[in-house]
Short mmCIF file of C-alpha atoms and ligand atoms in Angstrom, two decimals:
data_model
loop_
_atom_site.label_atom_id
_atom_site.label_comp_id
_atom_site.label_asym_id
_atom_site.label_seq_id
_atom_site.Cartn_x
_atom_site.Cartn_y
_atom_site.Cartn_z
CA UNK D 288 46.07 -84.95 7.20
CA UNK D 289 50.09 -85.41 6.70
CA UNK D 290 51.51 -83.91 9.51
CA UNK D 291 55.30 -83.16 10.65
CA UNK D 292 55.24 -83.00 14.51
CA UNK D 293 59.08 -81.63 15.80
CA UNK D 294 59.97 -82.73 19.03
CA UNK D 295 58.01 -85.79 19.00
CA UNK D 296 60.28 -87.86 20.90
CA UNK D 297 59.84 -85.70 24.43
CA UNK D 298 56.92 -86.03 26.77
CA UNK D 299 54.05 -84.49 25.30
CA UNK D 300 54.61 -84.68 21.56
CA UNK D 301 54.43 -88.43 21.85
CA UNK D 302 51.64 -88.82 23.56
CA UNK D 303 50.56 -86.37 21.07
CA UNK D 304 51.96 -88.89 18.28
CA UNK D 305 50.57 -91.87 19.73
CA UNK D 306 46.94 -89.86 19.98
CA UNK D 307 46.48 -88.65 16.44
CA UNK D 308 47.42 -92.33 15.22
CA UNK D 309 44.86 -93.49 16.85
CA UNK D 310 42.13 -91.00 16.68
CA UNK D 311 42.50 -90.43 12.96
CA UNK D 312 43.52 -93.12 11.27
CA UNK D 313 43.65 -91.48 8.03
CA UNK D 314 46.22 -89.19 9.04
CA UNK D 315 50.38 -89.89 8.72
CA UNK D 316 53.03 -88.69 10.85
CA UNK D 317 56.63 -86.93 10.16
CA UNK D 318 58.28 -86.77 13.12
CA UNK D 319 61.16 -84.45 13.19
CA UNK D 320 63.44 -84.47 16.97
CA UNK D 321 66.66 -83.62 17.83
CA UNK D 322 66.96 -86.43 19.97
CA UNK D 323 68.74 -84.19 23.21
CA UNK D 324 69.03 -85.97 26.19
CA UNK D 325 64.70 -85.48 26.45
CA UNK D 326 64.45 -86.80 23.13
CA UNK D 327 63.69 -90.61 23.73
CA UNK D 328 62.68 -93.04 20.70
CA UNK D 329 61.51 -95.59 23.07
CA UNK D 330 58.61 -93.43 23.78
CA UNK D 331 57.15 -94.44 20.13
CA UNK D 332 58.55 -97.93 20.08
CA UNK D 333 54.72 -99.01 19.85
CA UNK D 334 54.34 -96.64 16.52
CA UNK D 335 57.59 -97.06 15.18
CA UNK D 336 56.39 -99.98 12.83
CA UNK D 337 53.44 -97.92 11.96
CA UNK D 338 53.32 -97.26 7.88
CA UNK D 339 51.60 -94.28 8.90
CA UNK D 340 54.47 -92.75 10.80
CA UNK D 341 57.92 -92.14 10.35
CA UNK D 342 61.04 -90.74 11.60
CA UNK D 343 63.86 -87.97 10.95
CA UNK D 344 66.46 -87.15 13.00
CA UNK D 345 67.21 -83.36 13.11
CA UNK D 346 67.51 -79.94 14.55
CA UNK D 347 64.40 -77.56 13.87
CA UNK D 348 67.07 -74.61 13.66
CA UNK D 349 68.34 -76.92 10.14
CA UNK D 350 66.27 -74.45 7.64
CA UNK D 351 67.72 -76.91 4.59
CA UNK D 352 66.25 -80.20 6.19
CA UNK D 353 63.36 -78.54 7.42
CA UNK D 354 62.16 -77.36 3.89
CA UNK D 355 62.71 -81.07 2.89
CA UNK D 356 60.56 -82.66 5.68
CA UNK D 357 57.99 -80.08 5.56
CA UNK D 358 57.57 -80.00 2.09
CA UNK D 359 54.32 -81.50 1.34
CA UNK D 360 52.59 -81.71 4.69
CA UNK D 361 49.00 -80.28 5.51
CA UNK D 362 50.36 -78.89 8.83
CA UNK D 363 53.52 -78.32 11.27
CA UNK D 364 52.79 -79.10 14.76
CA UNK D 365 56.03 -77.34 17.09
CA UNK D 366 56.38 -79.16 20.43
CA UNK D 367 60.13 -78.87 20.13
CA UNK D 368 61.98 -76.55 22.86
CA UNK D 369 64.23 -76.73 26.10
CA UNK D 370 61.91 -77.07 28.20
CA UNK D 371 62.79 -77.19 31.96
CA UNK D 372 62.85 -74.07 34.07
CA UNK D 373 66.11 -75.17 35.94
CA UNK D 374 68.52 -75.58 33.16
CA UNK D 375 67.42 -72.45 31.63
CA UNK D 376 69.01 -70.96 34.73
CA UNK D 377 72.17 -72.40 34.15
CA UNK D 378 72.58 -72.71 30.30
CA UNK D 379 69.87 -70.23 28.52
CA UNK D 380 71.88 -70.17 25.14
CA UNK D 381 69.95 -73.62 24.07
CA UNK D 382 67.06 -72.00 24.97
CA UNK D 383 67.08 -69.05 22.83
CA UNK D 384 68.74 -71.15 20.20
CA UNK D 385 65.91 -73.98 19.91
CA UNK D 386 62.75 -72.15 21.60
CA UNK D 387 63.36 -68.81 19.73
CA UNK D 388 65.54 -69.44 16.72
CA UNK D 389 64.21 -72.70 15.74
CA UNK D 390 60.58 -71.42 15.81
CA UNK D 391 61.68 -68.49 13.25
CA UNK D 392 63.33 -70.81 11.12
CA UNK D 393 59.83 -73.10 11.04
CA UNK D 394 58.67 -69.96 10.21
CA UNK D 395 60.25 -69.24 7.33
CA UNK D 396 59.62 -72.63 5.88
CA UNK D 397 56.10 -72.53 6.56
CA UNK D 398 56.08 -69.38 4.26
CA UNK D 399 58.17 -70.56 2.10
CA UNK D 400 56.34 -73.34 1.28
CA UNK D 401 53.11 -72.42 2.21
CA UNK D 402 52.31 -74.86 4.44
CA UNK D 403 48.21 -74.57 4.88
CA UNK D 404 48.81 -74.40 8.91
CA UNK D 405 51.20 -74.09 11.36
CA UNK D 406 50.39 -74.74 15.23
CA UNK D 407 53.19 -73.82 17.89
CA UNK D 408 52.94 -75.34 21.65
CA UNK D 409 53.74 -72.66 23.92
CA UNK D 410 52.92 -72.33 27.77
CA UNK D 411 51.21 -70.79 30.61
CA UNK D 412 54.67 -69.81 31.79
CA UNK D 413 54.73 -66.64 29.57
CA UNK D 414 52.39 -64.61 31.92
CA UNK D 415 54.56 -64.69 34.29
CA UNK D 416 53.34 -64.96 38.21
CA UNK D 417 49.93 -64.52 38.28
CA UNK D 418 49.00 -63.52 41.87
CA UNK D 419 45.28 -63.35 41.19
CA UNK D 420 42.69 -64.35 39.39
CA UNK D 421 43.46 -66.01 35.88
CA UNK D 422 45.76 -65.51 32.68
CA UNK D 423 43.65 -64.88 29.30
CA UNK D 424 44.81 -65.17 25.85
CA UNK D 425 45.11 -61.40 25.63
CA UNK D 426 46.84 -60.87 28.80
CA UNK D 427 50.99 -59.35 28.45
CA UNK D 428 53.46 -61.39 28.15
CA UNK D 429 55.75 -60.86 31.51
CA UNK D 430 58.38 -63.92 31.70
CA UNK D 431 60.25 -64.00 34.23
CA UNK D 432 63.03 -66.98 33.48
CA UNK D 433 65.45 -67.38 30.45
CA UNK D 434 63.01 -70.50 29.38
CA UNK D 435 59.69 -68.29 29.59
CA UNK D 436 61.01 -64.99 27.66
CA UNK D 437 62.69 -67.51 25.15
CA UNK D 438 58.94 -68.50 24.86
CA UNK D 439 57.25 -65.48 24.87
CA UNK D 440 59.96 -64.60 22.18
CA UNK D 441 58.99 -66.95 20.00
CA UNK D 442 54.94 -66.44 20.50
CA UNK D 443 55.52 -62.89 19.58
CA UNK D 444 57.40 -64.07 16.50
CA UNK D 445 54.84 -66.35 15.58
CA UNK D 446 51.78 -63.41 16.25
CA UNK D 447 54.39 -60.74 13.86
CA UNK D 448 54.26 -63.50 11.28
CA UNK D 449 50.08 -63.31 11.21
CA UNK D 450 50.13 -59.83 11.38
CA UNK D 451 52.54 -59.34 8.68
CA UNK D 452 52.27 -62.05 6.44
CA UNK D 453 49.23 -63.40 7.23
CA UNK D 454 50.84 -67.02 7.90
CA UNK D 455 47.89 -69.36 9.36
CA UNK D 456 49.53 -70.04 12.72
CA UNK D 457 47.93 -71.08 16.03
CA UNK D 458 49.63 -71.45 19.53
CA UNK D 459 48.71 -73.13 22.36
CA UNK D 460 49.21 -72.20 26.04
CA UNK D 461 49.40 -74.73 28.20
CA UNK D 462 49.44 -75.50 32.24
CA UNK D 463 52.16 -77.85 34.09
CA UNK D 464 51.20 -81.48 32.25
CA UNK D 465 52.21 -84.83 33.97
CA UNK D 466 51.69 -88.27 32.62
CA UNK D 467 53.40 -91.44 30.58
CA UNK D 468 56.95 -90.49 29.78
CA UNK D 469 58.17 -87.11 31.17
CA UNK D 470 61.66 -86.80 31.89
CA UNK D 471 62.37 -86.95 35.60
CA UNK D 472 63.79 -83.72 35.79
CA UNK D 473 60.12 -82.01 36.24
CA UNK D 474 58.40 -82.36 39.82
CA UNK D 475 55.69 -85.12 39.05
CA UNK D 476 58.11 -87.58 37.87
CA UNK D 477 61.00 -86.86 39.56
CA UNK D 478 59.64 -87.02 43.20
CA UNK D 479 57.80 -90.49 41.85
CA UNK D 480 60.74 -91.81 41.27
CA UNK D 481 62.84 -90.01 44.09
CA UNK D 482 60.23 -91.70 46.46
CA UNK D 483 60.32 -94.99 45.00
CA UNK D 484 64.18 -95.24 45.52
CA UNK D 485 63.88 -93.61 48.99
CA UNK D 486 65.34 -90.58 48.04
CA UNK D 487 64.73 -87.50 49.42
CA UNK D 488 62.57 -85.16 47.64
CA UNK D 489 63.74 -81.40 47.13
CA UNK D 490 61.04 -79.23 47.88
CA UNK D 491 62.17 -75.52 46.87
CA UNK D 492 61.38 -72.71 48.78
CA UNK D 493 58.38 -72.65 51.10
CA UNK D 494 56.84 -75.70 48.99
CA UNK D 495 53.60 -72.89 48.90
CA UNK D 496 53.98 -72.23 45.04
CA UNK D 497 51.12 -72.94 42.50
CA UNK D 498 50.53 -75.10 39.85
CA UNK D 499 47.93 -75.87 37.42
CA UNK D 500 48.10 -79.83 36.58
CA UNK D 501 46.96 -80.94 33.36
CA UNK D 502 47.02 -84.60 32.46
CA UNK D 503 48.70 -85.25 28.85
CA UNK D 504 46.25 -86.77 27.23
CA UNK D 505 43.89 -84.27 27.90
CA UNK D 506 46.33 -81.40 26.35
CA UNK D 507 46.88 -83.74 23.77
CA UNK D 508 42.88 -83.68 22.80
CA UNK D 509 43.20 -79.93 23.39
CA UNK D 510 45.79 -79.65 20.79
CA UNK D 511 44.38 -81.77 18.44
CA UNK D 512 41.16 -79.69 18.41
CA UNK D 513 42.63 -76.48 17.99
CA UNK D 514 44.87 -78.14 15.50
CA UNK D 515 41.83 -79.12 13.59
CA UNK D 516 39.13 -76.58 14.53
CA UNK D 517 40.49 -73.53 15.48
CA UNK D 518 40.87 -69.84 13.83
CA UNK D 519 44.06 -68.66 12.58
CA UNK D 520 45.92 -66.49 14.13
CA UNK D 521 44.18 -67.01 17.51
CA UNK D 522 46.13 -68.53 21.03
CA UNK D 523 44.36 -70.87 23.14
CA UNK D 524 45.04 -71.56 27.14
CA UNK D 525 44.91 -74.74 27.92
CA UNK D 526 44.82 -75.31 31.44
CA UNK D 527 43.72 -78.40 33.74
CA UNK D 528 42.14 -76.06 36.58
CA UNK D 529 43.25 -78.54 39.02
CA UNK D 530 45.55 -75.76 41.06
CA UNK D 531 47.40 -77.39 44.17
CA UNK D 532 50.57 -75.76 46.50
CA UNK D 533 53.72 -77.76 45.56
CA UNK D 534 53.57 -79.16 49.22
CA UNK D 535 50.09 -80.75 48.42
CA UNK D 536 51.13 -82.22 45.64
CA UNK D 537 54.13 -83.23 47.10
CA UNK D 538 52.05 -84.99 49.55
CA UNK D 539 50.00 -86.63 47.78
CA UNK D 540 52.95 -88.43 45.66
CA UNK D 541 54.36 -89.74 48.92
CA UNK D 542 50.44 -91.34 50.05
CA UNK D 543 50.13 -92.97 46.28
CA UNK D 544 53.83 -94.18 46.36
CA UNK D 545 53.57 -95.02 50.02
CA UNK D 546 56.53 -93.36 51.73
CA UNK D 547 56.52 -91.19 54.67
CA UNK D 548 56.63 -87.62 55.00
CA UNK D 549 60.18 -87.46 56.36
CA UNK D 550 61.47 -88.02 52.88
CA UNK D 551 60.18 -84.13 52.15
CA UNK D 552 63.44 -81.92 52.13
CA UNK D 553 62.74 -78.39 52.03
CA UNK D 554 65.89 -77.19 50.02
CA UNK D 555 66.80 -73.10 48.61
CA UNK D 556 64.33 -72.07 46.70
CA UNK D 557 64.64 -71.71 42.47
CA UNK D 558 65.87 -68.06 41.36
CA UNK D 559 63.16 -66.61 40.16
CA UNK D 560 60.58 -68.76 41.20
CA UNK D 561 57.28 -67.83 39.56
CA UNK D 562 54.68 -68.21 42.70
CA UNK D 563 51.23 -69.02 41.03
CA UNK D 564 50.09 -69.65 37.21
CA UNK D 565 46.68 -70.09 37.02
CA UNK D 566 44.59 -70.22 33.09
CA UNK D 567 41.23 -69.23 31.82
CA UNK D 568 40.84 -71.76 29.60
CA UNK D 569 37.24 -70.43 28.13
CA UNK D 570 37.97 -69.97 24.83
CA UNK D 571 39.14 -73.73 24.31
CA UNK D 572 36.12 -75.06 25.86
CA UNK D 573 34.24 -72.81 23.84
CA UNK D 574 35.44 -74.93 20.79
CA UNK D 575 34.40 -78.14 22.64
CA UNK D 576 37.42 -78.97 24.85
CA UNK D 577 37.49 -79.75 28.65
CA UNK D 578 39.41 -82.09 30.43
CA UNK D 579 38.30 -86.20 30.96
CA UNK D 580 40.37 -87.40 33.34
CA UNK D 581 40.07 -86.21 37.10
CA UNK D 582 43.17 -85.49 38.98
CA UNK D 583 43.58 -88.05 41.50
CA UNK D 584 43.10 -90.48 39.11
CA UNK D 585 44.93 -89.72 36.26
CA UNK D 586 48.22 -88.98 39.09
CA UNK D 587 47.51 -92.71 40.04
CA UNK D 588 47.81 -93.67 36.75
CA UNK D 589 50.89 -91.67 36.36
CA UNK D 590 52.66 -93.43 40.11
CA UNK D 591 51.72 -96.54 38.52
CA UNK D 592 53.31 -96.13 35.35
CA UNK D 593 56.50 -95.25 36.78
CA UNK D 594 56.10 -98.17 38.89
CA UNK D 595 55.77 -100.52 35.45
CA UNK D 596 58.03 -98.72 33.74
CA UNK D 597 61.64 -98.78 35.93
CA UNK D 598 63.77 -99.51 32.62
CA UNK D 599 62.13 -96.32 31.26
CA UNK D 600 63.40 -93.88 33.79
CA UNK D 601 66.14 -95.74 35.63
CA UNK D 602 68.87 -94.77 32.97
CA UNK D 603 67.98 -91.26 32.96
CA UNK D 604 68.42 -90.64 36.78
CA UNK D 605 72.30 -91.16 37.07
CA UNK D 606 75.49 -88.89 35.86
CA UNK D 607 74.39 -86.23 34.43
CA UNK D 608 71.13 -85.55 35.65
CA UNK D 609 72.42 -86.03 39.91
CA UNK D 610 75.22 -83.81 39.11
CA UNK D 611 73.26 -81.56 37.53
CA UNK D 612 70.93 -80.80 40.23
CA UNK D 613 73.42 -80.67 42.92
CA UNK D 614 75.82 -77.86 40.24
CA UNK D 615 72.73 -75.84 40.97
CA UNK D 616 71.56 -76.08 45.28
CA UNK D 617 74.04 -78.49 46.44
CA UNK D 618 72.59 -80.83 48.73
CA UNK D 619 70.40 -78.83 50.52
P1 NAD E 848 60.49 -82.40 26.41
O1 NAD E 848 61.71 -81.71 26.92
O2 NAD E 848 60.04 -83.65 27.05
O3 NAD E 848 60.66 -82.71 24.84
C1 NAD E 848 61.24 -81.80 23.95
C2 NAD E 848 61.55 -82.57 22.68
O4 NAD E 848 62.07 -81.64 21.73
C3 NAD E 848 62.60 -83.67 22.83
O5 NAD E 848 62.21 -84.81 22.16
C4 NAD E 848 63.86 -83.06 22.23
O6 NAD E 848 64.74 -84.03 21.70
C5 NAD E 848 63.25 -82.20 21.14
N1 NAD E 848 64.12 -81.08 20.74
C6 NAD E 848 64.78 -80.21 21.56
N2 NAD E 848 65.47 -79.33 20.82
C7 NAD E 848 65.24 -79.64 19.50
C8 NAD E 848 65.64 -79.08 18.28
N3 NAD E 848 66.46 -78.02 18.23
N4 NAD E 848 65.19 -79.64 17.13
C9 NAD E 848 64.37 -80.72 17.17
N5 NAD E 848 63.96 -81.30 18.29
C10 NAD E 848 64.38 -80.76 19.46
O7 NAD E 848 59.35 -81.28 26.43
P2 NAD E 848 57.79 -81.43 26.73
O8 NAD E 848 57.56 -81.36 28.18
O9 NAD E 848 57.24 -82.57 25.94
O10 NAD E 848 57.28 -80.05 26.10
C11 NAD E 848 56.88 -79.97 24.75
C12 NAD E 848 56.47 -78.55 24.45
O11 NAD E 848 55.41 -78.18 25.31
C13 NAD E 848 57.57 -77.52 24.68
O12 NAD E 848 57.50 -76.56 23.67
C14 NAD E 848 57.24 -76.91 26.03
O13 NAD E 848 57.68 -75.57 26.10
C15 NAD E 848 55.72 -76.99 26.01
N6 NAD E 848 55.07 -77.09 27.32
C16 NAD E 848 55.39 -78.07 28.21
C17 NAD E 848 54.71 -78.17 29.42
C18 NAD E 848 55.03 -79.25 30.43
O14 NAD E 848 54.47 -79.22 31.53
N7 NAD E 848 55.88 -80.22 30.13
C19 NAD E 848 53.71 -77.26 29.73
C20 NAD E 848 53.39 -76.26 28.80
C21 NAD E 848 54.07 -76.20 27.60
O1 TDX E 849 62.97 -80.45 42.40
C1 TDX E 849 62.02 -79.67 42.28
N1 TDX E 849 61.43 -79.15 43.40
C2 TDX E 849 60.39 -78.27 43.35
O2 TDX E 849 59.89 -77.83 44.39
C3 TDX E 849 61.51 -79.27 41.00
C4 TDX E 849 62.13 -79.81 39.72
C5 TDX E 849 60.45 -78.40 40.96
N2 TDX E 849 59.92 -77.90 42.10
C6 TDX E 849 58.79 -76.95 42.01
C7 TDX E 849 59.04 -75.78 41.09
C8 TDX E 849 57.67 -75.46 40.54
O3 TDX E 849 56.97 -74.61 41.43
O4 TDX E 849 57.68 -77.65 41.42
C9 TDX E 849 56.97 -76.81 40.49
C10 TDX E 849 57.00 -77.45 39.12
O5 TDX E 849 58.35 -77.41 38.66
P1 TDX E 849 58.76 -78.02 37.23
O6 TDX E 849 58.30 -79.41 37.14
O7 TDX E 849 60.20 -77.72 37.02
O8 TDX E 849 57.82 -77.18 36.26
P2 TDX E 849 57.66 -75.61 36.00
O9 TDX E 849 58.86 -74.85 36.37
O10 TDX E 849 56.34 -75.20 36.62
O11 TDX E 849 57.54 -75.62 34.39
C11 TDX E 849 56.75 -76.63 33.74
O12 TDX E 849 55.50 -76.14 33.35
C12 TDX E 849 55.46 -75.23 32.29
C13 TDX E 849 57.47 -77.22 32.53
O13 TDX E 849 58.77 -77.64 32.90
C14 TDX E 849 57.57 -76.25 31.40
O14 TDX E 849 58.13 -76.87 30.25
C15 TDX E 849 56.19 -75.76 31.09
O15 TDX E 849 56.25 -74.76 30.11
#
């Protein structure tokens, strides 16, 4: 397969990268990133030499360069979005830009072009607090931040473009991920690395909210299988069912870093604050998926690649990012 992956420089569609280059080794790579401050080449500094793979900078919302890049290719995979929660809050208008307007404008290339397939990443986020029980595919959408309705915006775009046109799209849905290479604005790798410098770690709210963890690189086998085997116009959860309180995760960073628990600063809670996602990830596993890696392990893994991995991250947690956090709560 020729594929053209956007936003393969961020977390997930790397490891996503990296996976189908090794896993099918027939297959070549576009990969089509804005570069924003997530955007991070080094992440593929292992493929970059790769004959298989390749490399274009640009904006997904660019409808001229993305009929030239997608021109050709067997399938569009869309990882590219804002994607943290907290800047949403305080600058939506990328949001909507990237996460809705972007995805229309792959859209209209796709059937344009007619592109054979077109699978869009989207996330558990769209159901909104889920108090009980578990989100399914046909569940309604009820967002309840700037980032999730930008989402759910663009998932009902994509499910008006199968119902009207017939387009062969697919999304995904999936839980929190954590792993190799996530910016440390999210939770996991943020309060690694807060906790390896000694830094407090800023626990919103009562710490009791809910999370599903799902390692990468089993979303990125879960992608790669709907990608391949699914049905068109269908969605697919993917979630790790490995649901913890943030204070247990919390927790548990500090034991696998080895700090104490004094480094735990309860601070005002996120606006908004969604209290519990939780998927039913059936379906998926009904085409063959579940998860291989267990939890504790795979968060070891993750501690220990921040450990390795200092000139990754250490760039990315001054300026900007400091003041950024402190625009929003202050220090407390
Ligand atoms: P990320 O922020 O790490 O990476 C996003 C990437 O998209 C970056 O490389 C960035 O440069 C690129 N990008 C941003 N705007 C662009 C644009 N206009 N044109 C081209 N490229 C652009 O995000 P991530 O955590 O890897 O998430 C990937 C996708 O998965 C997103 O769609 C997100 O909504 C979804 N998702 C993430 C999680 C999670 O826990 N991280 C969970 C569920 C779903
Ligand atoms: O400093 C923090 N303190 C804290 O208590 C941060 C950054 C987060 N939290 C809490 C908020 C959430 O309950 O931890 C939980 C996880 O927060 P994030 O890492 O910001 O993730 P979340 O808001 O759950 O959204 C993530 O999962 C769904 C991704 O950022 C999205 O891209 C994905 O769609």
């Amino acid at each position: 397969m020729k594929l053209l992956v956007t936003g393969g420089a961020g977390f997930i569609g790397s490891n996503f990268i990296r996976h189908v280059l090794q896993a099918h080794p027939e297959d070549r790579v576009v990969n089509l990133d804005k570069l924003t401050y997530a955007g991070n080449l080094q992440n593929l500094a292992d493929v970059a030499q790769d004959p298989r793979y390749g490399f274009v900078h640009g904006d997904i919302g660019d409808a001229k360069l993305v009929r030239d890049v997608a021109r050709g290719v067997d399938a569009v995979v869309n990882f590219a979005a804002a994607s943290h929660v907290d800047r949403s809050l305080i600058e939506p208008e990328e949001f909507l830009k990237t996460d809705v307007f972007g995805v229309y404008t792959l859209l209209e290339a796709v059937r344009e072009l007619r592109i054979p397939r077109l699978l869009h990443i989207s996330t558990d986020e769209v159901y909104g607090s889920v108090p009980q029980g578990s989100s399914r595919e046909t569940d309604p959408l009820r967002p309840a931040n700037p980032y999730s309705a930008s989402k759910a915006g663009a998932d009902l775009l994509v499910g008006a473009y199968w119902q009207t046109y017939r387009l062969p799209v697919l999304i995904t849905r999936s839980s929190n991920n954590f792993g190799p290479c996530q910016y440390p604005e999210k939770v996991v790798p943020l309060f690694i690395t807060n906790a390896l410098d000694d830094q407090p770690l800023p626990l919103y709210g009562d710490g009791r909210n809910v999370r599903d963890w799902l390692y990468v690189l089993d979303n990125c086998e879960a992608i790669d299988l709907v990608l391949r085997r699914g049905a068109e116009g269908q969605i697919y959860n993917i979630g790790g069912g490995h649901e913890v309180e943030n204070i247990v995760l919390t927790r548990q960073i500090l034991r696998l870093t080895g700090k104490p628990e004094t480094l735990i600063r309860p601070v005002k809670d996120r606006p908004g604050h969604d209290r519990r996602y939780s998927l039913d990830s059936s379906k998926v596993r009904q085409l063959g998926w579940r998860p291989r890696h267990r939890f504790d392990g795979a968060l070891e893994a993750t501690v220990a690649w921040y450990r390795q991995h200092e000139p990754w991250w250490r760039p990315l947690k001054s300026g900007e990012f400091r003041t950024y956090y402190q625009q929003q709560y202050g220090d407390r």
